[in-house]
mmCIF file of C-alpha atoms in Angstrom:
data_model
loop_
_atom_site.group_PDB
_atom_site.id
_atom_site.type_symbol
_atom_site.label_atom_id
_atom_site.label_comp_id
_atom_site.label_asym_id
_atom_site.label_seq_id
_atom_site.Cartn_x
_atom_site.Cartn_y
_atom_site.Cartn_z
ATOM 1 C CA UNK A 1 84.047 117.465 110.514
ATOM 2 C CA UNK A 2 87.400 118.137 111.731
ATOM 3 C CA UNK A 3 89.202 115.332 113.530
ATOM 4 C CA UNK A 4 90.290 117.203 116.059
ATOM 5 C CA UNK A 5 86.926 118.423 117.009
ATOM 6 C CA UNK A 6 85.418 114.756 116.477
ATOM 7 C CA UNK A 7 87.790 113.336 118.715
ATOM 8 C CA UNK A 8 87.521 116.177 121.224
ATOM 9 C CA UNK A 9 83.865 113.750 122.191
ATOM 10 C CA UNK A 10 85.598 110.539 122.690
ATOM 11 C CA UNK A 11 85.902 111.671 126.358
ATOM 12 C CA UNK A 12 87.526 113.849 129.164
ATOM 13 C CA UNK A 13 89.251 110.953 130.677
ATOM 14 C CA UNK A 14 91.127 109.909 127.559
ATOM 15 C CA UNK A 15 92.353 113.233 127.169
ATOM 16 C CA UNK A 16 94.618 113.006 129.573
ATOM 17 C CA UNK A 17 96.782 110.042 128.310
ATOM 18 C CA UNK A 18 99.741 110.677 126.330
ATOM 19 C CA UNK A 19 98.360 108.622 123.756
ATOM 20 C CA UNK A 20 95.388 110.660 122.978
ATOM 21 C CA UNK A 21 97.289 113.831 122.835
ATOM 22 C CA UNK A 22 99.725 112.302 120.174
ATOM 23 C CA UNK A 23 96.951 111.403 117.975
ATOM 24 C CA UNK A 24 95.058 114.651 118.727
ATOM 25 C CA UNK A 25 98.143 116.370 117.658
ATOM 26 C CA UNK A 26 98.627 114.036 114.524
ATOM 27 C CA UNK A 27 94.723 114.319 112.814
ATOM 28 C CA UNK A 28 95.545 118.216 113.594
ATOM 29 C CA UNK A 29 98.824 118.384 112.286
ATOM 30 C CA UNK A 30 97.706 115.995 108.838
ATOM 31 C CA UNK A 31 93.996 117.212 108.201
ATOM 32 C CA UNK A 32 92.444 114.019 109.277
ATOM 33 C CA UNK A 33 88.573 113.900 109.989
ATOM 34 C CA UNK A 34 86.628 110.722 110.823
ATOM 35 C CA UNK A 35 82.659 109.829 110.116
ATOM 36 C CA UNK A 36 81.958 109.514 113.730
ATOM 37 C CA UNK A 37 83.366 108.672 117.177
ATOM 38 C CA UNK A 38 83.427 104.895 116.631
ATOM 39 C CA UNK A 39 85.829 105.378 113.571
ATOM 40 C CA UNK A 40 87.848 107.724 115.442
ATOM 41 C CA UNK A 41 88.380 105.126 117.912
ATOM 42 C CA UNK A 42 89.228 102.732 115.731
ATOM 43 C CA UNK A 43 91.586 105.236 113.923
ATOM 44 C CA UNK A 44 93.018 105.767 117.083
ATOM 45 C CA UNK A 45 93.980 102.285 118.263
ATOM 46 C CA UNK A 46 95.880 101.513 114.792
ATOM 47 C CA UNK A 47 97.684 104.799 115.177
ATOM 48 C CA UNK A 48 98.781 103.871 119.279
ATOM 49 C CA UNK A 49 100.165 100.645 117.566
ATOM 50 C CA UNK A 50 102.078 102.418 115.045
ATOM 51 C CA UNK A 51 103.147 105.026 117.007
ATOM 52 C CA UNK A 52 104.431 102.771 119.792
ATOM 53 C CA UNK A 53 106.426 100.356 116.829
ATOM 54 C CA UNK A 54 108.043 103.769 116.143
ATOM 55 C CA UNK A 55 109.277 104.415 119.621
ATOM 56 C CA UNK A 56 110.584 100.494 119.782
ATOM 57 C CA UNK A 57 112.859 101.053 116.502
ATOM 58 C CA UNK A 58 113.870 104.401 116.697
ATOM 59 C CA UNK A 59 115.484 103.218 120.419
ATOM 60 C CA UNK A 60 117.399 100.692 118.355
ATOM 61 C CA UNK A 61 118.362 103.420 115.642
ATOM 62 C CA UNK A 62 119.558 105.796 118.410
ATOM 63 C CA UNK A 63 121.657 102.528 120.097
ATOM 64 C CA UNK A 64 123.444 101.789 116.547
ATOM 65 C CA UNK A 65 121.197 98.687 116.128
ATOM 66 C CA UNK A 66 119.392 100.075 113.027
ATOM 67 C CA UNK A 67 120.309 101.533 110.122
ATOM 68 C CA UNK A 68 117.279 103.814 109.648
ATOM 69 C CA UNK A 69 114.495 105.522 111.272
ATOM 70 C CA UNK A 70 110.926 105.831 111.451
ATOM 71 C CA UNK A 71 108.732 108.957 112.050
ATOM 72 C CA UNK A 72 105.244 109.989 112.313
ATOM 73 C CA UNK A 73 103.320 110.361 108.658
ATOM 74 C CA UNK A 74 99.942 111.023 107.339
ATOM 75 C CA UNK A 75 98.949 106.947 106.834
ATOM 76 C CA UNK A 76 99.565 105.910 110.548
ATOM 77 C CA UNK A 77 95.862 105.529 111.306
ATOM 78 C CA UNK A 78 95.813 103.082 108.775
ATOM 79 C CA UNK A 79 96.115 99.055 108.691
ATOM 80 C CA UNK A 80 98.961 97.561 106.982
ATOM 81 C CA UNK A 81 96.503 96.114 103.977
ATOM 82 C CA UNK A 82 94.839 99.550 103.883
ATOM 83 C CA UNK A 83 98.502 101.173 103.460
ATOM 84 C CA UNK A 84 99.422 98.682 100.619
ATOM 85 C CA UNK A 85 96.066 99.179 98.631
ATOM 86 C CA UNK A 86 96.478 102.894 98.732
ATOM 87 C CA UNK A 87 100.268 103.523 98.410
ATOM 88 C CA UNK A 88 101.135 100.592 96.025
ATOM 89 C CA UNK A 89 100.171 99.645 92.365
ATOM 90 C CA UNK A 90 102.341 97.094 90.608
ATOM 91 C CA UNK A 91 100.858 93.961 89.174
ATOM 92 C CA UNK A 92 102.000 90.587 90.523
ATOM 93 C CA UNK A 93 103.803 88.262 88.470
ATOM 94 C CA UNK A 94 103.283 84.701 88.060
ATOM 95 C CA UNK A 95 105.952 81.823 87.899
ATOM 96 C CA UNK A 96 105.203 81.394 84.381
ATOM 97 C CA UNK A 97 106.216 85.197 83.536
ATOM 98 C CA UNK A 98 108.765 85.013 80.905
ATOM 99 C CA UNK A 99 108.154 88.355 78.830
ATOM 100 C CA UNK A 100 110.898 90.043 75.928
ATOM 101 C CA UNK A 101 113.274 92.637 76.737
ATOM 102 C CA UNK A 102 112.176 95.971 74.649
ATOM 103 C CA UNK A 103 115.703 97.092 73.890
ATOM 104 C CA UNK A 104 116.394 100.380 72.098
ATOM 105 C CA UNK A 105 119.228 100.297 69.669
ATOM 106 C CA UNK A 106 120.402 104.310 70.729
ATOM 107 C CA UNK A 107 120.549 103.231 74.193
ATOM 108 C CA UNK A 108 121.989 100.003 73.791
ATOM 109 C CA UNK A 109 124.684 101.775 72.062
ATOM 110 C CA UNK A 110 125.450 104.245 74.859
ATOM 111 C CA UNK A 111 125.335 101.545 77.278
ATOM 112 C CA UNK A 112 127.845 99.679 75.324
ATOM 113 C CA UNK A 113 130.382 103.022 75.547
ATOM 114 C CA UNK A 114 130.211 103.949 78.583
ATOM 115 C CA UNK A 115 133.344 103.809 81.250
ATOM 116 C CA UNK A 116 133.100 102.262 84.155
ATOM 117 C CA UNK A 117 130.002 103.627 86.981
ATOM 118 C CA UNK A 118 132.009 106.134 89.514
ATOM 119 C CA UNK A 119 131.728 104.994 93.245
ATOM 120 C CA UNK A 120 128.650 107.607 93.625
ATOM 121 C CA UNK A 121 126.016 109.013 91.397
ATOM 122 C CA UNK A 122 122.995 111.410 92.095
ATOM 123 C CA UNK A 123 120.708 113.345 89.245
ATOM 124 C CA UNK A 124 119.214 114.766 92.142
ATOM 125 C CA UNK A 125 122.553 117.121 93.111
ATOM 126 C CA UNK A 126 123.080 117.725 89.537
ATOM 127 C CA UNK A 127 119.557 119.305 89.496
ATOM 128 C CA UNK A 128 118.024 116.747 87.128
ATOM 129 C CA UNK A 129 115.243 115.286 88.904
ATOM 130 C CA UNK A 130 111.790 116.902 88.888
ATOM 131 C CA UNK A 131 109.789 117.755 92.100
ATOM 132 C CA UNK A 132 108.635 114.846 94.118
ATOM 133 C CA UNK A 133 104.649 114.086 93.789
ATOM 134 C CA UNK A 134 101.793 112.360 95.797
ATOM 135 C CA UNK A 135 99.776 109.501 94.283
ATOM 136 C CA UNK A 136 97.634 109.401 97.244
ATOM 137 C CA UNK A 137 94.588 106.785 97.255
ATOM 138 C CA UNK A 138 95.410 105.804 93.432
ATOM 139 C CA UNK A 139 97.449 102.561 92.646
ATOM 140 C CA UNK A 140 99.626 104.984 90.578
ATOM 141 C CA UNK A 141 102.773 104.412 91.508
ATOM 142 C CA UNK A 142 103.892 103.229 87.833
ATOM 143 C CA UNK A 143 102.993 106.454 86.274
ATOM 144 C CA UNK A 144 104.456 108.309 88.662
ATOM 145 C CA UNK A 145 107.489 106.574 88.257
ATOM 146 C CA UNK A 146 107.572 106.722 84.109
ATOM 147 C CA UNK A 147 107.018 110.281 84.364
ATOM 148 C CA UNK A 148 109.532 110.934 86.836
ATOM 149 C CA UNK A 149 111.917 109.199 84.284
ATOM 150 C CA UNK A 150 110.489 111.334 81.338
ATOM 151 C CA UNK A 151 111.103 114.411 83.017
ATOM 152 C CA UNK A 152 114.548 113.804 83.749
ATOM 153 C CA UNK A 153 115.545 112.790 80.255
ATOM 154 C CA UNK A 154 113.816 116.076 79.417
ATOM 155 C CA UNK A 155 115.969 117.833 81.702
ATOM 156 C CA UNK A 156 119.140 116.066 81.233
ATOM 157 C CA UNK A 157 119.198 116.995 77.497
ATOM 158 C CA UNK A 158 118.538 120.526 78.353
ATOM 159 C CA UNK A 159 114.511 120.621 78.316
ATOM 160 C CA UNK A 160 114.341 122.913 82.004
ATOM 161 C CA UNK A 161 110.741 123.464 82.001
ATOM 162 C CA UNK A 162 109.702 119.921 82.031
ATOM 163 C CA UNK A 163 109.575 119.567 85.734
ATOM 164 C CA UNK A 164 106.122 119.172 86.626
ATOM 165 C CA UNK A 165 104.182 117.367 83.490
ATOM 166 C CA UNK A 166 100.793 115.502 84.088
ATOM 167 C CA UNK A 167 100.642 112.016 85.579
ATOM 168 C CA UNK A 168 96.721 112.527 85.146
ATOM 169 C CA UNK A 169 97.240 112.682 81.488
ATOM 170 C CA UNK A 170 98.737 109.618 81.317
ATOM 171 C CA UNK A 171 96.378 107.752 83.664
ATOM 172 C CA UNK A 172 93.585 108.954 81.864
ATOM 173 C CA UNK A 173 94.596 109.143 78.187
ATOM 174 C CA UNK A 174 96.645 105.417 78.272
ATOM 175 C CA UNK A 175 93.967 103.691 80.122
ATOM 176 C CA UNK A 176 93.975 99.859 78.896
ATOM 177 C CA UNK A 177 96.646 100.158 76.820
ATOM 178 C CA UNK A 178 98.703 97.172 77.025
ATOM 179 C CA UNK A 179 101.989 96.160 75.386
ATOM 180 C CA UNK A 180 101.804 92.368 74.007
ATOM 181 C CA UNK A 181 104.358 89.710 72.796
ATOM 182 C CA UNK A 182 104.365 86.094 72.341
ATOM 183 C CA UNK A 183 104.834 85.939 76.125
ATOM 184 C CA UNK A 184 102.041 87.887 77.526
ATOM 185 C CA UNK A 185 100.390 91.159 77.930
ATOM 186 C CA UNK A 186 101.658 94.329 80.010
ATOM 187 C CA UNK A 187 98.808 96.933 80.677
ATOM 188 C CA UNK A 188 98.285 100.275 82.131
ATOM 189 C CA UNK A 189 94.780 100.065 84.244
ATOM 190 C CA UNK A 190 94.728 103.314 86.004
ATOM 191 C CA UNK A 191 94.487 103.018 89.905
ATOM 192 C CA UNK A 192 94.119 99.760 89.588
ATOM 193 C CA UNK A 193 97.685 99.546 88.818
ATOM 194 C CA UNK A 194 99.994 99.448 85.691
ATOM 195 C CA UNK A 195 103.291 98.650 83.995
ATOM 196 C CA UNK A 196 105.485 101.337 83.845
ATOM 197 C CA UNK A 197 106.735 100.037 80.025
ATOM 198 C CA UNK A 198 103.005 100.283 79.103
ATOM 199 C CA UNK A 199 103.351 103.908 79.593
ATOM 200 C CA UNK A 200 106.729 104.569 78.525
ATOM 201 C CA UNK A 201 105.067 102.695 74.941
ATOM 202 C CA UNK A 202 102.085 104.770 75.027
ATOM 203 C CA UNK A 203 103.618 108.225 74.997
ATOM 204 C CA UNK A 204 105.987 107.945 72.129
ATOM 205 C CA UNK A 205 105.503 110.219 69.483
ATOM 206 C CA UNK A 206 103.569 112.436 71.036
ATOM 207 C CA UNK A 207 103.452 115.293 73.680
ATOM 208 C CA UNK A 208 103.289 115.205 77.140
ATOM 209 C CA UNK A 209 100.506 117.941 78.907
ATOM 210 C CA UNK A 210 101.635 120.078 81.523
ATOM 211 C CA UNK A 211 100.625 119.406 85.249
ATOM 212 C CA UNK A 212 99.213 122.690 85.363
ATOM 213 C CA UNK A 213 96.125 122.563 82.997
ATOM 214 C CA UNK A 214 96.050 118.864 83.542
ATOM 215 C CA UNK A 215 96.281 118.602 87.372
ATOM 216 C CA UNK A 216 96.113 115.129 89.099
ATOM 217 C CA UNK A 217 92.965 114.059 90.627
ATOM 218 C CA UNK A 218 92.462 110.602 90.667
ATOM 219 C CA UNK A 219 94.274 110.914 94.355
ATOM 220 C CA UNK A 220 91.111 112.004 95.034
ATOM 221 C CA UNK A 221 88.453 110.125 93.455
ATOM 222 C CA UNK A 222 90.896 107.025 93.026
ATOM 223 C CA UNK A 223 89.569 106.796 89.734
ATOM 224 C CA UNK A 224 90.525 107.472 86.123
ATOM 225 C CA UNK A 225 89.083 110.660 84.456
ATOM 226 C CA UNK A 226 88.460 110.933 80.852
ATOM 227 C CA UNK A 227 91.021 111.930 78.146
ATOM 228 C CA UNK A 228 91.024 115.402 77.498
ATOM 229 C CA UNK A 229 94.642 116.584 75.892
ATOM 230 C CA UNK A 230 94.808 120.301 74.725
ATOM 231 C CA UNK A 231 96.801 121.604 71.825
ATOM 232 C CA UNK A 232 97.504 124.826 74.343
ATOM 233 C CA UNK A 233 98.331 122.420 77.699
ATOM 234 C CA UNK A 234 101.092 120.508 75.268
ATOM 235 C CA UNK A 235 104.875 119.808 76.265
ATOM 236 C CA UNK A 236 106.195 120.756 73.041
ATOM 237 C CA UNK A 237 109.938 121.100 74.080
ATOM 238 C CA UNK A 238 110.378 117.518 74.163
ATOM 239 C CA UNK A 239 109.189 114.291 72.934
ATOM 240 C CA UNK A 240 110.074 110.198 73.839
ATOM 241 C CA UNK A 241 111.262 108.343 71.013
ATOM 242 C CA UNK A 242 111.785 105.297 72.135
ATOM 243 C CA UNK A 243 112.579 103.596 75.492
ATOM 244 C CA UNK A 244 114.471 100.266 76.737
ATOM 245 C CA UNK A 245 112.849 97.930 79.608
ATOM 246 C CA UNK A 246 114.802 94.954 80.351
ATOM 247 C CA UNK A 247 112.810 91.953 82.548
ATOM 248 C CA UNK A 248 114.699 89.697 85.183
ATOM 249 C CA UNK A 249 117.683 92.447 85.504
ATOM 250 C CA UNK A 250 120.711 92.336 87.864
ATOM 251 C CA UNK A 251 120.683 94.688 90.587
ATOM 252 C CA UNK A 252 124.107 95.746 89.885
ATOM 253 C CA UNK A 253 123.434 96.467 86.208
ATOM 254 C CA UNK A 254 121.289 99.999 87.215
ATOM 255 C CA UNK A 255 124.485 101.656 87.894
ATOM 256 C CA UNK A 256 125.219 101.582 84.311
ATOM 257 C CA UNK A 257 121.556 102.439 83.495
ATOM 258 C CA UNK A 258 121.944 105.388 85.780
ATOM 259 C CA UNK A 259 124.988 107.372 83.913
ATOM 260 C CA UNK A 260 122.338 107.866 81.182
ATOM 261 C CA UNK A 261 118.961 108.517 83.118
ATOM 262 C CA UNK A 262 117.233 107.639 86.233
ATOM 263 C CA UNK A 263 115.635 104.010 86.151
ATOM 264 C CA UNK A 264 112.040 102.861 86.384
ATOM 265 C CA UNK A 265 112.160 99.648 88.383
ATOM 266 C CA UNK A 266 109.980 97.393 91.107
ATOM 267 C CA UNK A 267 110.146 97.177 94.710
ATOM 268 C CA UNK A 268 108.535 94.952 97.583
ATOM 269 C CA UNK A 269 107.154 97.605 99.585
ATOM 270 C CA UNK A 270 106.292 96.337 103.206
ATOM 271 C CA UNK A 271 104.234 98.085 106.064
ATOM 272 C CA UNK A 272 107.269 99.261 107.413
ATOM 273 C CA UNK A 273 107.862 101.884 104.719
ATOM 274 C CA UNK A 274 104.946 103.615 105.722
ATOM 275 C CA UNK A 275 106.846 104.961 108.856
ATOM 276 C CA UNK A 276 110.186 105.236 106.847
ATOM 277 C CA UNK A 277 112.176 108.610 108.034
ATOM 278 C CA UNK A 278 115.470 108.435 106.816
ATOM 279 C CA UNK A 279 118.766 106.603 106.866
ATOM 280 C CA UNK A 280 119.467 103.470 104.784
ATOM 281 C CA UNK A 281 116.129 101.106 104.531
ATOM 282 C CA UNK A 282 116.952 97.924 105.503
ATOM 283 C CA UNK A 283 113.557 96.294 106.227
ATOM 284 C CA UNK A 284 113.418 92.886 108.004
ATOM 285 C CA UNK A 285 110.358 92.133 106.096
ATOM 286 C CA UNK A 286 111.975 92.730 102.572
ATOM 287 C CA UNK A 287 112.961 89.885 100.791
ATOM 288 C CA UNK A 288 116.413 89.950 98.874
ATOM 289 C CA UNK A 289 116.713 88.634 95.580
ATOM 290 C CA UNK A 290 120.247 87.822 95.686
ATOM 291 C CA UNK A 291 119.793 84.953 97.629
ATOM 292 C CA UNK A 292 115.842 84.369 97.600
ATOM 293 C CA UNK A 293 114.569 82.893 93.584
ATOM 294 C CA UNK A 294 111.026 83.950 95.052
ATOM 295 C CA UNK A 295 111.560 87.699 95.886
ATOM 296 C CA UNK A 296 110.319 88.780 92.123
ATOM 297 C CA UNK A 297 106.644 87.287 93.367
ATOM 298 C CA UNK A 298 106.350 90.065 95.902
ATOM 299 C CA UNK A 299 106.819 93.118 94.310
ATOM 300 C CA UNK A 300 104.032 96.081 94.228
ATOM 301 C CA UNK A 301 105.222 98.987 93.824
ATOM 302 C CA UNK A 302 107.213 101.153 91.114
ATOM 303 C CA UNK A 303 109.855 103.481 91.948
ATOM 304 C CA UNK A 304 112.353 105.811 90.285
ATOM 305 C CA UNK A 305 115.844 105.027 91.181
ATOM 306 C CA UNK A 306 117.710 108.538 90.946
ATOM 307 C CA UNK A 307 121.474 107.672 92.320
ATOM 308 C CA UNK A 308 123.437 105.412 94.622
ATOM 309 C CA UNK A 309 126.342 106.136 97.430
ATOM 310 C CA UNK A 310 127.238 105.030 101.062
ATOM 311 C CA UNK A 311 126.698 106.023 104.673
ATOM 312 C CA UNK A 312 127.376 104.791 107.717
ATOM 313 C CA UNK A 313 129.376 102.055 105.976
ATOM 314 C CA UNK A 314 126.015 100.657 103.920
ATOM 315 C CA UNK A 315 125.592 100.783 100.402
ATOM 316 C CA UNK A 316 122.476 102.598 99.239
ATOM 317 C CA UNK A 317 120.439 102.958 95.966
ATOM 318 C CA UNK A 318 118.762 106.883 96.265
ATOM 319 C CA UNK A 319 115.138 106.834 95.266
ATOM 320 C CA UNK A 320 112.611 109.394 94.560
ATOM 321 C CA UNK A 321 109.335 107.835 95.418
ATOM 322 C CA UNK A 322 105.543 109.034 95.055
ATOM 323 C CA UNK A 323 104.218 109.176 98.476
ATOM 324 C CA UNK A 324 104.693 113.129 98.778
ATOM 325 C CA UNK A 325 107.551 115.124 100.815
ATOM 326 C CA UNK A 326 106.593 114.621 104.161
ATOM 327 C CA UNK A 327 107.534 111.225 103.762
ATOM 328 C CA UNK A 328 111.007 110.097 104.232
ATOM 329 C CA UNK A 329 113.974 112.301 103.638
ATOM 330 C CA UNK A 330 111.601 114.877 101.672
ATOM 331 C CA UNK A 331 110.118 112.156 99.542
ATOM 332 C CA UNK A 332 113.213 110.147 98.916
ATOM 333 C CA UNK A 333 114.863 106.975 100.631
ATOM 334 C CA UNK A 334 117.658 105.162 100.423
ATOM 335 C CA UNK A 335 117.551 101.612 100.328
ATOM 336 C CA UNK A 336 120.111 99.502 100.802
ATOM 337 C CA UNK A 337 122.269 98.034 97.708
ATOM 338 C CA UNK A 338 124.199 95.050 96.815
ATOM 339 C CA UNK A 339 121.422 91.907 97.806
ATOM 340 C CA UNK A 340 118.543 92.735 95.450
ATOM 341 C CA UNK A 341 117.067 94.115 98.814
ATOM 342 C CA UNK A 342 113.192 94.313 98.915
ATOM 343 C CA UNK A 343 113.732 93.140 94.981
ATOM 344 C CA UNK A 344 114.756 96.321 93.604
ATOM 345 C CA UNK A 345 116.277 95.761 90.369
ATOM 346 C CA UNK A 346 115.292 92.336 89.719
ATOM 347 C CA UNK A 347 111.970 92.300 87.931
ATOM 348 C CA UNK A 348 112.502 95.505 85.850
ATOM 349 C CA UNK A 349 114.729 98.396 84.119
ATOM 350 C CA UNK A 350 113.199 101.102 81.967
ATOM 351 C CA UNK A 351 114.689 104.328 81.081
ATOM 352 C CA UNK A 352 112.909 106.422 77.842
ATOM 353 C CA UNK A 353 114.749 107.836 74.942
ATOM 354 C CA UNK A 354 113.899 111.800 74.469
#
């Protein structure tokens, strides 16, 4: 039953309230449906709390007290934990986590010979970033961030047909692939989460598959499927031939990495992120790695850093997310730069070579 039909059964008295009208419109706009009246009423109560939070926050934005604004998004009927379970997927690290960097000689040589990074940079404005996708109800952020970096690598090197490769291919076929060294193991576990370097390691020396013939289904099912690549579906114009993955990195080093390729990194997404609409995200719920040594233990989401700049006197990273184009600034967000805000860049930085 469609949400707006189910909601009509809750009661005529409630229908006169502004809150109900807002929820009714939200459910209709985002195609929401609920099992019964009890579920609809529960989701409405969560929505109303988030709706009030947005109004309070945006009043501060209008007064110039905060640097970013909120908007209505498809996840406004979820609790904080439900949102994080749905939208994140990076495994946590323990205090004895001491991994070894996976360095690439070709990438290291390029980094050594780069000129100083410019004041601003954007691969998006250069047309070298693929379209924004939606991971939906699967903890597949690492697959989306890693494939976004691969697509950009191909495009930067002249492969203009690499805009839409298959995340499902990575999820299905790299499932349980692990990268190990003397310090530990980092693997790819489908919708249960993954490390980006596991996907970059697995795809080396083989072709990606095209999204058109190997479409994303895990966002609906919440599970991986059977590995089923096809020679007819292979993207044969390019191939990952190596990658670089560095641990416990410094945020500023991403500026140099970005001169080569968009960078996969980890962040600590909070419940506030679900309602982000635009501006430079400076979230009071986030830790700052520059001053908080425990910040790296709060990271839960993989993203793709595609540029940096300054807005309203605040430096930011331009980041491609995997929550669809209706979220944020057409699927992108600007995150405060310079303090390791939300842990950005402080644990892992990875780029492919192609």
